[in-house]
């Protein structure tokens, strides 16, 4: 039976922690032990959390849920740090880490004969890290001796304001494509 909250956290860590706290608190306060068995006077106990989708929110919710011994499953959180079972023992995800996906993309590009790329990304640490991993994977693909690597022509970062996005797009489109 589905019991819970239906909230879109909009990748806001404080909203995600607030929602998770409310769910976990209502669940833990509704159970009481009497005699030899357990009786519930309120909602069913929370047995797991689904989401949030953003890594910045998931890391905080995972730490909170861990204190209640409640597992968390995220459908989209890709931060590599969330893969640490020591730091996040009850965190699970249904997607690959961003590092794994970005390396795969670089190798696919090279296999298809595309040796040059431009990167247009947000300026948050997660995206900057993925850009560096992509650039490294493109330049040094591994494989047999003589395997051709590629290069990133333009690496444009932007803040979430409209002027910054337009400037970054202009920087990428002004780059000269190489064959």
GROMACS .gro file of C-alpha atoms in nm:
model
  179
    1UNK     CA    1   0.000   0.000   0.000
    2UNK     CA    2   0.132   0.343  -0.096
    3UNK     CA    3   0.142   0.575   0.200
    4UNK     CA    4   0.340   0.893   0.188
    5UNK     CA    5   0.382   1.236   0.052
    6UNK     CA    6   0.361   1.337  -0.310
    7UNK     CA    7   0.597   1.632  -0.325
    8UNK     CA    8   0.817   1.770  -0.599
    9UNK     CA    9   1.127   1.896  -0.420
   10UNK     CA   10   1.243   2.086  -0.734
   11UNK     CA   11   1.600   1.979  -0.647
   12UNK     CA   12   1.589   2.201  -0.340
   13UNK     CA   13   1.785   2.024  -0.063
   14UNK     CA   14   1.604   2.204   0.220
   15UNK     CA   15   1.264   2.108   0.074
   16UNK     CA   16   1.378   1.746   0.029
   17UNK     CA   17   1.508   1.720   0.387
   18UNK     CA   18   1.191   1.887   0.519
   19UNK     CA   19   0.965   1.640   0.335
   20UNK     CA   20   1.172   1.339   0.440
   21UNK     CA   21   1.183   1.462   0.801
   22UNK     CA   22   0.806   1.502   0.812
   23UNK     CA   23   0.751   1.152   0.670
   24UNK     CA   24   1.003   0.984   0.898
   25UNK     CA   25   0.888   1.173   1.209
   26UNK     CA   26   0.520   1.094   1.152
   27UNK     CA   27   0.606   0.729   1.097
   28UNK     CA   28   0.826   0.691   1.405
   29UNK     CA   29   0.581   0.869   1.636
   30UNK     CA   30   0.281   0.664   1.521
   31UNK     CA   31   0.417   0.326   1.632
   32UNK     CA   32   0.393   0.223   1.993
   33UNK     CA   33   0.476  -0.099   2.165
   34UNK     CA   34   0.229  -0.257   2.405
   35UNK     CA   35   0.280  -0.587   2.578
   36UNK     CA   36   0.410  -0.856   2.349
   37UNK     CA   37   0.313  -0.697   2.016
   38UNK     CA   38   0.319  -0.372   1.826
   39UNK     CA   39   0.011  -0.164   1.763
   40UNK     CA   40  -0.013   0.135   1.533
   41UNK     CA   41  -0.241   0.424   1.605
   42UNK     CA   42  -0.146   0.630   1.302
   43UNK     CA   43  -0.013   0.583   0.951
   44UNK     CA   44   0.184   0.275   0.852
   45UNK     CA   45   0.555   0.300   0.927
   46UNK     CA   46   0.779   0.424   0.647
   47UNK     CA   47   0.966   0.126   0.505
   48UNK     CA   48   1.153   0.317   0.233
   49UNK     CA   49   1.193   0.649   0.057
   50UNK     CA   50   1.173   0.697  -0.320
   51UNK     CA   51   1.370   0.992  -0.452
   52UNK     CA   52   1.472   1.264  -0.465
   53UNK     CA   53   1.615   1.277  -0.814
   54UNK     CA   54   1.893   1.530  -0.756
   55UNK     CA   55   2.222   1.429  -0.600
   56UNK     CA   56   2.250   1.737  -0.378
   57UNK     CA   57   1.917   1.652  -0.216
   58UNK     CA   58   1.973   1.275  -0.210
   59UNK     CA   59   2.297   1.300  -0.014
   60UNK     CA   60   2.122   1.486   0.269
   61UNK     CA   61   1.809   1.269   0.268
   62UNK     CA   62   2.023   0.954   0.268
   63UNK     CA   63   2.207   1.066   0.581
   64UNK     CA   64   1.876   1.144   0.752
   65UNK     CA   65   1.708   0.816   0.648
   66UNK     CA   66   2.010   0.621   0.769
   67UNK     CA   67   1.938   0.734   1.127
   68UNK     CA   68   1.590   0.582   1.100
   69UNK     CA   69   1.723   0.262   0.933
   70UNK     CA   70   1.509   0.339   0.629
   71UNK     CA   71   1.645   0.263   0.280
   72UNK     CA   72   1.628   0.521   0.003
   73UNK     CA   73   1.606   0.460  -0.371
   74UNK     CA   74   1.673   0.743  -0.615
   75UNK     CA   75   1.575   0.725  -0.980
   76UNK     CA   76   1.820   0.987  -1.107
   77UNK     CA   77   2.088   1.086  -0.854
   78UNK     CA   78   2.423   1.039  -1.027
   79UNK     CA   79   2.689   1.175  -0.790
   80UNK     CA   80   2.974   0.927  -0.762
   81UNK     CA   81   2.992   0.981  -0.385
   82UNK     CA   82   2.648   0.821  -0.345
   83UNK     CA   83   2.804   0.492  -0.460
   84UNK     CA   84   2.999   0.465  -0.134
   85UNK     CA   85   2.831   0.198   0.076
   86UNK     CA   86   3.041   0.311   0.373
   87UNK     CA   87   2.905   0.667   0.359
   88UNK     CA   88   2.553   0.577   0.236
   89UNK     CA   89   2.479   0.218   0.347
   90UNK     CA   90   2.104   0.235   0.277
   91UNK     CA   91   2.115   0.437  -0.047
   92UNK     CA   92   2.036   0.272  -0.379
   93UNK     CA   93   1.979   0.407  -0.728
   94UNK     CA   94   1.830   0.286  -1.051
   95UNK     CA   95   2.069   0.477  -1.275
   96UNK     CA   96   2.441   0.465  -1.336
   97UNK     CA   97   2.669   0.724  -1.183
   98UNK     CA   98   2.731   1.032  -1.397
   99UNK     CA   99   3.099   0.932  -1.425
  100UNK     CA  100   3.012   0.596  -1.578
  101UNK     CA  101   2.767   0.748  -1.826
  102UNK     CA  102   2.998   1.030  -1.934
  103UNK     CA  103   3.289   0.792  -1.997
  104UNK     CA  104   3.056   0.572  -2.202
  105UNK     CA  105   2.948   0.875  -2.407
  106UNK     CA  106   3.311   0.969  -2.482
  107UNK     CA  107   3.393   0.614  -2.594
  108UNK     CA  108   3.077   0.597  -2.809
  109UNK     CA  109   3.168   0.926  -2.981
  110UNK     CA  110   3.516   0.795  -3.067
  111UNK     CA  111   3.378   0.462  -3.190
  112UNK     CA  112   3.143   0.652  -3.423
  113UNK     CA  113   3.433   0.861  -3.557
  114UNK     CA  114   3.358   1.188  -3.378
  115UNK     CA  115   3.688   1.320  -3.241
  116UNK     CA  116   3.599   1.676  -3.135
  117UNK     CA  117   3.334   1.801  -2.897
  118UNK     CA  118   3.213   2.115  -2.727
  119UNK     CA  119   3.081   2.109  -2.373
  120UNK     CA  120   2.804   2.338  -2.255
  121UNK     CA  121   2.728   2.283  -1.889
  122UNK     CA  122   2.614   2.441  -1.568
  123UNK     CA  123   2.877   2.585  -1.336
  124UNK     CA  124   2.787   2.361  -1.038
  125UNK     CA  125   3.070   2.137  -0.910
  126UNK     CA  126   2.895   1.819  -1.030
  127UNK     CA  127   2.884   1.941  -1.392
  128UNK     CA  128   3.237   2.079  -1.383
  129UNK     CA  129   3.358   1.738  -1.261
  130UNK     CA  130   3.168   1.556  -1.537
  131UNK     CA  131   3.315   1.791  -1.799
  132UNK     CA  132   3.669   1.712  -1.680
  133UNK     CA  133   3.597   1.337  -1.684
  134UNK     CA  134   3.455   1.363  -2.036
  135UNK     CA  135   3.756   1.559  -2.158
  136UNK     CA  136   3.995   1.304  -2.006
  137UNK     CA  137   3.804   1.004  -2.145
  138UNK     CA  138   3.793   1.161  -2.491
  139UNK     CA  139   4.166   1.242  -2.494
  140UNK     CA  140   4.280   0.909  -2.345
  141UNK     CA  141   4.039   0.638  -2.458
  142UNK     CA  142   4.260   0.344  -2.364
  143UNK     CA  143   4.247   0.040  -2.589
  144UNK     CA  144   4.520  -0.095  -2.820
  145UNK     CA  145   4.824   0.111  -2.912
  146UNK     CA  146   4.743   0.364  -3.179
  147UNK     CA  147   4.382   0.414  -3.068
  148UNK     CA  148   4.296   0.768  -3.167
  149UNK     CA  149   4.170   1.001  -2.899
  150UNK     CA  150   3.979   1.323  -2.938
  151UNK     CA  151   3.968   1.670  -2.791
  152UNK     CA  152   3.725   1.919  -2.646
  153UNK     CA  153   3.724   2.240  -2.849
  154UNK     CA  154   3.520   2.459  -2.616
  155UNK     CA  155   3.421   2.404  -2.255
  156UNK     CA  156   3.161   2.671  -2.175
  157UNK     CA  157   3.003   2.693  -1.831
  158UNK     CA  158   2.707   2.901  -1.731
  159UNK     CA  159   2.512   3.012  -1.426
  160UNK     CA  160   2.137   2.961  -1.432
  161UNK     CA  161   2.063   3.319  -1.544
  162UNK     CA  162   1.952   3.388  -1.902
  163UNK     CA  163   2.243   3.618  -1.995
  164UNK     CA  164   2.498   3.361  -1.883
  165UNK     CA  165   2.329   3.083  -2.082
  166UNK     CA  166   2.318   3.299  -2.398
  167UNK     CA  167   2.687   3.388  -2.362
  168UNK     CA  168   2.785   3.022  -2.321
  169UNK     CA  169   2.580   2.915  -2.625
  170UNK     CA  170   2.743   3.192  -2.830
  171UNK     CA  171   3.087   3.072  -2.718
  172UNK     CA  172   3.011   2.713  -2.826
  173UNK     CA  173   2.856   2.809  -3.162
  174UNK     CA  174   3.153   3.035  -3.241
  175UNK     CA  175   3.390   2.734  -3.213
  176UNK     CA  176   3.527   2.595  -3.535
  177UNK     CA  177   3.436   2.236  -3.606
  178UNK     CA  178   3.721   2.004  -3.698
  179UNK     CA  179   3.697   1.695  -3.913
   0.00000   0.00000   0.00000
